[in-house]
GROMACS .gro file of C-alpha atoms in nm:
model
  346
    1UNK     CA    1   0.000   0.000   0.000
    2UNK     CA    2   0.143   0.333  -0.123
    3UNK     CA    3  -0.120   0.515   0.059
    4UNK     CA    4  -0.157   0.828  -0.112
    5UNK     CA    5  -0.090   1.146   0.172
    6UNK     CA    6  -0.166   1.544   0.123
    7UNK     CA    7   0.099   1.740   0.172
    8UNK     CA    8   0.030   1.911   0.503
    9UNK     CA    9  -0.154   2.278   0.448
   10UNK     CA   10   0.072   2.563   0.555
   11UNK     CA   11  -0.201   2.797   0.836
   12UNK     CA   12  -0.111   3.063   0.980
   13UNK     CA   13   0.132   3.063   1.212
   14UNK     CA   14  -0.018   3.135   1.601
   15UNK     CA   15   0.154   3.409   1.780
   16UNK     CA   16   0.157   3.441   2.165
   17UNK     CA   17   0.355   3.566   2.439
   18UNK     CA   18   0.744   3.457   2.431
   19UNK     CA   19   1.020   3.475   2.693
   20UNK     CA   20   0.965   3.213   2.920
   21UNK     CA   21   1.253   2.970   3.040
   22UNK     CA   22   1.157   2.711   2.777
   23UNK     CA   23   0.934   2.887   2.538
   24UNK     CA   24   0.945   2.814   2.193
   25UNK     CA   25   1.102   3.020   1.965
   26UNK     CA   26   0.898   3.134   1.645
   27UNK     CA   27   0.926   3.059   1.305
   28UNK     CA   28   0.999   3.303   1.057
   29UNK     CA   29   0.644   3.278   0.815
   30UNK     CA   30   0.830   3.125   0.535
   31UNK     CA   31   0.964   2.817   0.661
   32UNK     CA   32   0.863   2.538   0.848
   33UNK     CA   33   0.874   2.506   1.258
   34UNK     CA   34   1.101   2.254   1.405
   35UNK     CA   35   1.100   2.335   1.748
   36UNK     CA   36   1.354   2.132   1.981
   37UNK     CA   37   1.206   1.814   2.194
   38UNK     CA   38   1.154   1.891   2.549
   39UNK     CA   39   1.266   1.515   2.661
   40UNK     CA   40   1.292   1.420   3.070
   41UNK     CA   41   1.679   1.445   3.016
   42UNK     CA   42   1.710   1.780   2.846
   43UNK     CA   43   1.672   1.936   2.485
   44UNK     CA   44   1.638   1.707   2.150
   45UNK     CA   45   1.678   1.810   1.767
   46UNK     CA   46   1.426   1.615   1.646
   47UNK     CA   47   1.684   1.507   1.330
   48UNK     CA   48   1.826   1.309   1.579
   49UNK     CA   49   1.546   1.090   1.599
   50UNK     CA   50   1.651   0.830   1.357
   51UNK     CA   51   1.399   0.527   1.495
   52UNK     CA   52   0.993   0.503   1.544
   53UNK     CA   53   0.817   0.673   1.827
   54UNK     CA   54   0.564   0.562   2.067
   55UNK     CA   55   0.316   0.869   2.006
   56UNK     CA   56   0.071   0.789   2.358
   57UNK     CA   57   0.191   0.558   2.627
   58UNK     CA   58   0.229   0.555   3.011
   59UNK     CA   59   0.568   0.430   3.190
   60UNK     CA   60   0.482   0.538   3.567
   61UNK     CA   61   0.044   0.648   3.668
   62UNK     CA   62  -0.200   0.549   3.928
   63UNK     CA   63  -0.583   0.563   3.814
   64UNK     CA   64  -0.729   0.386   4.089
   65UNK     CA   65  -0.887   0.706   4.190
   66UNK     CA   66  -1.129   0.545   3.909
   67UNK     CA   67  -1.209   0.233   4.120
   68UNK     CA   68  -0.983  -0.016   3.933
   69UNK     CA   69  -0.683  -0.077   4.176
   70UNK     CA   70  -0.545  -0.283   3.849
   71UNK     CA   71  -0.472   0.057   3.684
   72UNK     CA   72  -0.149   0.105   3.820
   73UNK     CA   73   0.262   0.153   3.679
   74UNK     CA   74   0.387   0.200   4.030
   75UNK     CA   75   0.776   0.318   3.992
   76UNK     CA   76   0.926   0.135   4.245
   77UNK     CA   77   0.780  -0.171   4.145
   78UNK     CA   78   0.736  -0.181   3.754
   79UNK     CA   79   0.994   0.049   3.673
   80UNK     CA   80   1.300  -0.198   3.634
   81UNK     CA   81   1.028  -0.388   3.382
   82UNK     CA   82   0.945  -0.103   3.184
   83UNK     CA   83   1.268  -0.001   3.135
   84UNK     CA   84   1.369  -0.344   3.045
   85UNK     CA   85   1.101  -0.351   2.728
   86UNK     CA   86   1.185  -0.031   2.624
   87UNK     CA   87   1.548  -0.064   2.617
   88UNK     CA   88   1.455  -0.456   2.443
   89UNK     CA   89   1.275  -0.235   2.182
   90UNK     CA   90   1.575  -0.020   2.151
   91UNK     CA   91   1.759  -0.353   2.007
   92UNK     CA   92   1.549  -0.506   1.856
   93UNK     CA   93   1.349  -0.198   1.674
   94UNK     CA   94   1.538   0.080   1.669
   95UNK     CA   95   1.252   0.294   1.918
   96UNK     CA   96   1.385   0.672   1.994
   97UNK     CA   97   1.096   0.849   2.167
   98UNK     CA   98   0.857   0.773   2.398
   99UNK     CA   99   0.542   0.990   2.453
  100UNK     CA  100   0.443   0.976   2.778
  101UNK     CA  101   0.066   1.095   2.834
  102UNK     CA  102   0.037   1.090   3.224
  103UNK     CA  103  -0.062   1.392   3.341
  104UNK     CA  104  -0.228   1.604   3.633
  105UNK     CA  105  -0.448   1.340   3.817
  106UNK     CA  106  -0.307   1.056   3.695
  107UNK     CA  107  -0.009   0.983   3.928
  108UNK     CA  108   0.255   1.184   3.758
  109UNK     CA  109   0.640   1.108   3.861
  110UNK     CA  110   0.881   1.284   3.636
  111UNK     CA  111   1.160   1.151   3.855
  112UNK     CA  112   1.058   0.784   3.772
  113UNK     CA  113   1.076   0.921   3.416
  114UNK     CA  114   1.383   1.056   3.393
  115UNK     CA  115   1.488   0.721   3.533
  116UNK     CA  116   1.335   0.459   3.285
  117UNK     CA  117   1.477   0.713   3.031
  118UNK     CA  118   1.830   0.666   3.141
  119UNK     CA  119   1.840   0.327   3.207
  120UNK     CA  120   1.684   0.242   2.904
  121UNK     CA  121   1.878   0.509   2.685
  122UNK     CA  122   1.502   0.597   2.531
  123UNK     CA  123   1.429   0.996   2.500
  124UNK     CA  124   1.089   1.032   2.699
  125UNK     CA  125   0.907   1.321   2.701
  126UNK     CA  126   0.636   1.436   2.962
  127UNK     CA  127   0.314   1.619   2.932
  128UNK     CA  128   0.087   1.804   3.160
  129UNK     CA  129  -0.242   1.896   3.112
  130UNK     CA  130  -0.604   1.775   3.287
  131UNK     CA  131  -0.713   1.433   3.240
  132UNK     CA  132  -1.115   1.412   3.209
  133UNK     CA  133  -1.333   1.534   3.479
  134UNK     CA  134  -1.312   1.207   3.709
  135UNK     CA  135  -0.947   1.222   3.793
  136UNK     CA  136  -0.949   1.628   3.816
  137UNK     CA  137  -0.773   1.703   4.137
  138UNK     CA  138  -0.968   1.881   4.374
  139UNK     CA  139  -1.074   2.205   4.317
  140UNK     CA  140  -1.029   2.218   3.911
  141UNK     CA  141  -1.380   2.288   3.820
  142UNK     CA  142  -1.420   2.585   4.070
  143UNK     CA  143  -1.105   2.749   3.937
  144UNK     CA  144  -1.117   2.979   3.653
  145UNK     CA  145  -0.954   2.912   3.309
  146UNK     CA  146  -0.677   3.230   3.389
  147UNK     CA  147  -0.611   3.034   3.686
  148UNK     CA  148  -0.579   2.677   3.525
  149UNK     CA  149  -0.407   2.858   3.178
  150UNK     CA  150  -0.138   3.026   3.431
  151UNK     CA  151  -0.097   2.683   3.607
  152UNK     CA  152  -0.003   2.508   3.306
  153UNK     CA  153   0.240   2.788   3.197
  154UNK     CA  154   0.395   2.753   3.482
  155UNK     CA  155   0.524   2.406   3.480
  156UNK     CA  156   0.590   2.464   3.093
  157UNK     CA  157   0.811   2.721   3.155
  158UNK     CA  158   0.958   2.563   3.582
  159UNK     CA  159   0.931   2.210   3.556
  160UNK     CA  160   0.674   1.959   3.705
  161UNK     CA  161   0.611   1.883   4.031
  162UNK     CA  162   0.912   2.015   4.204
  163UNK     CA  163   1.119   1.917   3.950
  164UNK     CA  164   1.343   2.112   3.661
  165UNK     CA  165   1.188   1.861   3.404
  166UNK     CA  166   1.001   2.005   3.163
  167UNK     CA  167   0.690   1.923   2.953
  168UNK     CA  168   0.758   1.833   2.602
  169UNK     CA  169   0.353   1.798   2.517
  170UNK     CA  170  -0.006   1.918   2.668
  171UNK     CA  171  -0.177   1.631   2.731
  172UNK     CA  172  -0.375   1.376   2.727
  173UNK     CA  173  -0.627   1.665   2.837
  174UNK     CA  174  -0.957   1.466   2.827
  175UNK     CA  175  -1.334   1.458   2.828
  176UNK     CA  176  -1.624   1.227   2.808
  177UNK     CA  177  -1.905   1.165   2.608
  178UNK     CA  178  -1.974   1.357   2.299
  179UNK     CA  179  -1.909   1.690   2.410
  180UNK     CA  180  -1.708   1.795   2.698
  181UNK     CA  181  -1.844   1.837   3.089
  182UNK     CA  182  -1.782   2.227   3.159
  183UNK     CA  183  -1.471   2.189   3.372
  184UNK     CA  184  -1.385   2.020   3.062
  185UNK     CA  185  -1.421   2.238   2.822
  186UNK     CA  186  -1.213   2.438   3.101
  187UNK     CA  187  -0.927   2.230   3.080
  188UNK     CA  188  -0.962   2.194   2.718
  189UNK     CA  189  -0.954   2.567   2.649
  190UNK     CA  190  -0.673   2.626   2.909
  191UNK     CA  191  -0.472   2.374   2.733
  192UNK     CA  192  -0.526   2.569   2.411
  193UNK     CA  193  -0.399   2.890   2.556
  194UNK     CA  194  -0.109   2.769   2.704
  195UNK     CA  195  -0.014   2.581   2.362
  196UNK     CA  196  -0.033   2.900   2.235
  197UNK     CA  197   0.181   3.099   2.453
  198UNK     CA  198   0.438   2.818   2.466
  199UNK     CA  199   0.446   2.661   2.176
  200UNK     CA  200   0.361   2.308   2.252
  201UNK     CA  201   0.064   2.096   2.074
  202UNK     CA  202  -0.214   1.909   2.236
  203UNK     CA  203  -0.302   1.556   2.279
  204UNK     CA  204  -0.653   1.444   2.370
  205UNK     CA  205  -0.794   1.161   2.592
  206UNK     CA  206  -1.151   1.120   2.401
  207UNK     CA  207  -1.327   0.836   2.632
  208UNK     CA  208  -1.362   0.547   2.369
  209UNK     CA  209  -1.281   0.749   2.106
  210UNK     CA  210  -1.615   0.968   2.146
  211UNK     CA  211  -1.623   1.359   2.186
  212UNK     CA  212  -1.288   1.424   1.919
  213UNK     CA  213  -1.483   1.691   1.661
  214UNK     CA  214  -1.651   1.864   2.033
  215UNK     CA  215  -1.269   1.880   2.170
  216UNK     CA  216  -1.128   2.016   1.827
  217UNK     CA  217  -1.369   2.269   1.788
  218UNK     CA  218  -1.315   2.430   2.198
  219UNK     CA  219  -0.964   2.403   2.140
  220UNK     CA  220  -0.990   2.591   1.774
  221UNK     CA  221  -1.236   2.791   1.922
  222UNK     CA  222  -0.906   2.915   2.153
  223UNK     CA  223  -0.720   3.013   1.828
  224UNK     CA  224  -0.527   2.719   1.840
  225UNK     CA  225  -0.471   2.522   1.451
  226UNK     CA  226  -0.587   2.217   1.414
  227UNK     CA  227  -0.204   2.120   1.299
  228UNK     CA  228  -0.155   2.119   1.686
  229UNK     CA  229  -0.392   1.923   1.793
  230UNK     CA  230  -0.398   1.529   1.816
  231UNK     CA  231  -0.778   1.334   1.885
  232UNK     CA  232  -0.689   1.047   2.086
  233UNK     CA  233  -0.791   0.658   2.111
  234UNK     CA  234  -0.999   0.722   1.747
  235UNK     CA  235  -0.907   0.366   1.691
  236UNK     CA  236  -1.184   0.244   1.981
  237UNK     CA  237  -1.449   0.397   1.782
  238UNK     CA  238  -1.591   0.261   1.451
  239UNK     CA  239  -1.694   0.548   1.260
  240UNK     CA  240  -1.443   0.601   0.919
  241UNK     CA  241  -1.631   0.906   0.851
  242UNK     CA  242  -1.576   1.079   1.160
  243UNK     CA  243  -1.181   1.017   1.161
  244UNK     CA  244  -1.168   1.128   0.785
  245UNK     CA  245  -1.379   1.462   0.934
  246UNK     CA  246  -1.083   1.514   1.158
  247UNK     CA  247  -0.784   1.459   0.953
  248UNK     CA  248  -0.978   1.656   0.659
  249UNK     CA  249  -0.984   1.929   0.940
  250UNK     CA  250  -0.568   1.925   0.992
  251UNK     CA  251  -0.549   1.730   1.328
  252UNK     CA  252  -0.368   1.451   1.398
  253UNK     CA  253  -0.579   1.118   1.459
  254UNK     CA  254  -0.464   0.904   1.728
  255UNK     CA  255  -0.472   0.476   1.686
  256UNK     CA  256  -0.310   0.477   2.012
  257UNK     CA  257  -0.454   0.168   2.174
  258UNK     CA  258  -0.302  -0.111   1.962
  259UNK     CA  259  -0.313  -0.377   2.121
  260UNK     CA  260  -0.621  -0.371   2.339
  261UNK     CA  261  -0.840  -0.613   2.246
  262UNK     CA  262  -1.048  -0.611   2.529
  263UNK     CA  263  -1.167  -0.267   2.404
  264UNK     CA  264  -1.125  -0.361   2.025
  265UNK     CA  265  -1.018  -0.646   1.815
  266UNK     CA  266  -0.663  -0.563   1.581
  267UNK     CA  267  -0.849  -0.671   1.290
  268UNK     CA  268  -1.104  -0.350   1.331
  269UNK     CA  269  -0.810  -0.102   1.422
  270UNK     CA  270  -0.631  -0.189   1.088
  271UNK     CA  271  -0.958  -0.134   0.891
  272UNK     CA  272  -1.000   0.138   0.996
  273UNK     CA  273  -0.650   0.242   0.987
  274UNK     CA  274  -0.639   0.105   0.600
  275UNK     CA  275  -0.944   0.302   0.522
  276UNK     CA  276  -0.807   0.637   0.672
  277UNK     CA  277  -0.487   0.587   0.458
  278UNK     CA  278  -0.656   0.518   0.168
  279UNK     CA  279  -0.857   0.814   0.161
  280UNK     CA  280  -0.547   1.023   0.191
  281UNK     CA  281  -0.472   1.092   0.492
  282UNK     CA  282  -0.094   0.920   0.623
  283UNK     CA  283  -0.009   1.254   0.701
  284UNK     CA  284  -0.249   1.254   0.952
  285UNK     CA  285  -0.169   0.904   1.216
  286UNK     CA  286  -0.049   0.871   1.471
  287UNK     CA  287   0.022   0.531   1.666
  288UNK     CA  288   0.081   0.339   1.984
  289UNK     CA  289  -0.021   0.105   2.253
  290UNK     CA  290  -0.157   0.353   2.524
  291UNK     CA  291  -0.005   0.111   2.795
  292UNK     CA  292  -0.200   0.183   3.123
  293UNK     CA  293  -0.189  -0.068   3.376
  294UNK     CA  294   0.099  -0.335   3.522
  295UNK     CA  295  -0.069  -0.654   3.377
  296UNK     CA  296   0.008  -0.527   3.022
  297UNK     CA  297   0.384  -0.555   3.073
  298UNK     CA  298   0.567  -0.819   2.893
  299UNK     CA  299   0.669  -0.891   3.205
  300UNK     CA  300   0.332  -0.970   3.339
  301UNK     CA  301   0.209  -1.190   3.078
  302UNK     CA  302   0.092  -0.884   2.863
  303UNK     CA  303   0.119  -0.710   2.524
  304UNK     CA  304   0.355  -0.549   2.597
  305UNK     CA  305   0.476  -0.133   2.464
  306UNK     CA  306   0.607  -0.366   2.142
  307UNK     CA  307   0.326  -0.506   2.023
  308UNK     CA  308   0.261  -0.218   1.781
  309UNK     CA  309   0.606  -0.355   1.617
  310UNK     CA  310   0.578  -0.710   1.690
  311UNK     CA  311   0.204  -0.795   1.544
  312UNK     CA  312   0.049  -0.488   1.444
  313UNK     CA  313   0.290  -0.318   1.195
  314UNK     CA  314   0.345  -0.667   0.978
  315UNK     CA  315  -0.014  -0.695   0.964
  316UNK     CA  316   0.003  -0.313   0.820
  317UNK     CA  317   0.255  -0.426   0.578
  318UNK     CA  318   0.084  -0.713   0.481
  319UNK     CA  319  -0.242  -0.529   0.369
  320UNK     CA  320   0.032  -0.328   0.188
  321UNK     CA  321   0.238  -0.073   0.363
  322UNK     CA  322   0.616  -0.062   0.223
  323UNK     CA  323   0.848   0.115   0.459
  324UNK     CA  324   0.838   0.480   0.402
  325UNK     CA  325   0.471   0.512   0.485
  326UNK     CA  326   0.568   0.290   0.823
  327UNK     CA  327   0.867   0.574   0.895
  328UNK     CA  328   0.578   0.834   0.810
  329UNK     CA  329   0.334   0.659   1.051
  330UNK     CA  330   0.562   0.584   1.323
  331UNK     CA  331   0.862   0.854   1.320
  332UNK     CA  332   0.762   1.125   1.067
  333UNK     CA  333   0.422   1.240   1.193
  334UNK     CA  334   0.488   1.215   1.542
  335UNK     CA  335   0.799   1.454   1.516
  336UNK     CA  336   0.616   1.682   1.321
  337UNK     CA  337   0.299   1.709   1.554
  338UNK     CA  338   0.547   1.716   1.856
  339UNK     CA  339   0.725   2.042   1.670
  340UNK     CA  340   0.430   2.214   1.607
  341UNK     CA  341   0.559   2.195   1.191
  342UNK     CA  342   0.345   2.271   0.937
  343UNK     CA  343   0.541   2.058   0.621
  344UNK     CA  344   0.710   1.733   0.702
  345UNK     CA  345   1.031   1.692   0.821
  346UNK     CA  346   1.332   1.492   0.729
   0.00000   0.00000   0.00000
C-alpha cells in the first residue's frame, strides 16, 4: 500500500507571548517550525530521531482514583520492567521516543521518568495537562480558566512537580461523552492557551474514542490550529467518517490503543487504519499502545509497549504498507505534531 498522503496545508502561524525559560522560539512565516524536543533528560533536535516513536503511552500512573486498583505503573515496582522492554525495543526496533501521556491526576512522577529514560537510553518526554473530569484534582472545576491557563504555563516554563523537568507535550487533556463536561471544556480551552503561549501541541484523551470533533472545535475555538492538535484513542471507535472529518480538518488522529483487544479487536483497528490511509490521509496518524496498567507488561504476561512492532505493523505491511509510509506513521508524523511543523520533516 502506497497510501496516497496530502501534503500538510501551511495555516497561519499562532503568535503568543514569548520569553519564558523554555518557550518556543517562532518561526519566521516562510519556513517550516522545528521546534527542539523537550525530553525528561534535556533538549532534543528532532533530526536526531533516527527510529519510530511511541506517540501515547504511560511508563509510571495510578488511576485507581477510578475504582480499578489494576490501573497502576507504580515506579518502584514496575519500573526496572518497563525499562527493560523499552530498552529490548531499543535492540530489537530501533525505538527513539517515547510519549508519555500521564498527566495532572493521573499519578505523575517525572523523577521515575527521567529514570526509565536513562536506564533504558530511550528519550521520553512528559506532558501536563487535565485528564477528564473524574481524575481532576480537587478544586479544578471551581477554578477559573486564567487560573488553570497560568498553572499550566507555569510548569511549561519551571518544571513539574518540584522538578526542573520540563513538559515536552499538553496532554492527554480529556473529556467524556460527545461533548465535553464544563470543567472540561475548562481544561480543554486552558490547554489551548497555554499551547499558544508556549508553543507546545495538544493531545486528547476522548473516552472510547467519542467527543474528538466537540474537543477540536473548543480548542480551535481558543485560536489554536488544528495542525496542533492530536484526537486520541480514534481507533476504539468505529466510525471512518468521523476520523476522515478530523484529519480533513488538519489534526492529527490518534490509533493509540493497539493492542487492546479487550476494548477492540486488531483486525477492526487496521480497517479502519487502512481506510483512513486510503482516503489520503498518512499525514495525519499517529500510533501506539496507550499502555496503562501493570498486567500489560511483557513482564506480566501482557502485550507489551512492542506489540505495535511485533504484530500490528506486519499486519500493516501485509495489507500493503512498504516502509516509508511505516517511517511516516511511526517517526515522521509524530515529530512533526510534537514540533508544532506545518510541512514534514526529514
Amino acid at each position: 500500500m502506497n497510501a496516497p498522503h496530502r501534503r500538510p496545508d501551511r495555516p497561519h502561524e499562532d503568535t503568543g507571548p514569548r520569553g519564558r525559560r523554555g518557550a518556543a522560539e517562532p518561526a519566521r512565516p516562510d519556513e517550516p517550525r522545528a521546534l527542539p524536543l523537550r525530553t525528561v533528560t534535556g533538549s532534543l533536535a528532532p533530526a536526531a530521531v533516527e527510529g519510530p516513536v511511541l506517540a501515547h503511552e504511560h511508563l509510571a500512573l495510578d488511576l485507581r482514583a477510578g475504582g480499578d486498583e489494576r490501573a497502576t505503573l507504580a515506579p518502584e515496582r514496575h519500573g526496572r520492567p518497563v525499562a527493560a522492554e523499552l530498552d529490548a525495543l531499543r535492540g530489537e526496533y530501533g525505538l527513539a521516543l517515547v510519549v508519555e501521556q500521564t498527566c495532572r491526576g493521573m499519578g505523575r512522577d517525572p523523577r521515575a521518568l527521567a529514570a526509565i529514560a536513562e536506564e533504558a537510553s530511550v528519550a521520553v518526554i512528559a506532558s501536563t495537562g487535565w485528564y477528564y473530569e473524574p481524575f481532576h484534582p480537587p478544586g479544578t472545576a471551581a477554578s477559573d480558566p486564567e487560573d488553570l491557563t497560568a498553572l499550566l504555563l507555569d510548569e511549561i516554563a519551571d518544571g513539574l512537580d518540584g522538578t526542573e523537568i520540563l513538559p515536552g507535550l499538553l496532554g492527554e487533556v480529556g473529556s467524556h461523552g460527545d461533548s465535553p463536561s464544563p470543567a472540561e471544556r475548562r481544561v480543554l480551552t486552558a490547554a489551548a492557551e497555554a499551547a499558544l503561549a508556549s508553543g507546545l501541541s495538544v493531545s486528547t484523551h476522548a473516552q472510547l474514542g467519542r467527543g474528538g470533533p466537540a474537543q477540536l472545535e473548543v480548542l480551535t475555538a481558543a485560536g489554536l490550529p488544528p495542525h496542533r492538535v492530536c484526537l486520541g484513542h480514534q481507533d476504539l471507535l468505529d466510525d471512518p467518517g468521523c476520523h476522515r472529518e478530523l484529519a480533513a480538518a488538519g489534526a492529527y488522529v490518534a490509533f493509540d490503543t493497539v493492542g487492546k483487544e479487550n476494548y477492540r479487536p486488531d483486525a477492526d483497528r487496521l480497517r479502519l487504519l487502512v481506510a483512513l490511509l486510503e482516503a489520503g490521509h498518512a499525514d495525519r496518524v499517529l500510533l501506539s499502545c496507550d499502555i496503562s496498567r501493570h498486567g500489560y507488561l511483557r513482564a506480566e504476561g501482557g502485550q507489551g509497549y512492542g506489540h505495535l512492532f511485533r504484530s500490528f505493523l506486519p499486519r500493516l505491511r501485509a495489507a500493503g504498507a512498504d516502509e516509508d509510509l511505516l517511517d511516516l506513521l511511526t517517526r515522521r508524523n509524530p515529530l512533526r505534531f510534537l514540533t508544532a511543523a506545518v510541512e514534514e520533516l526529514p
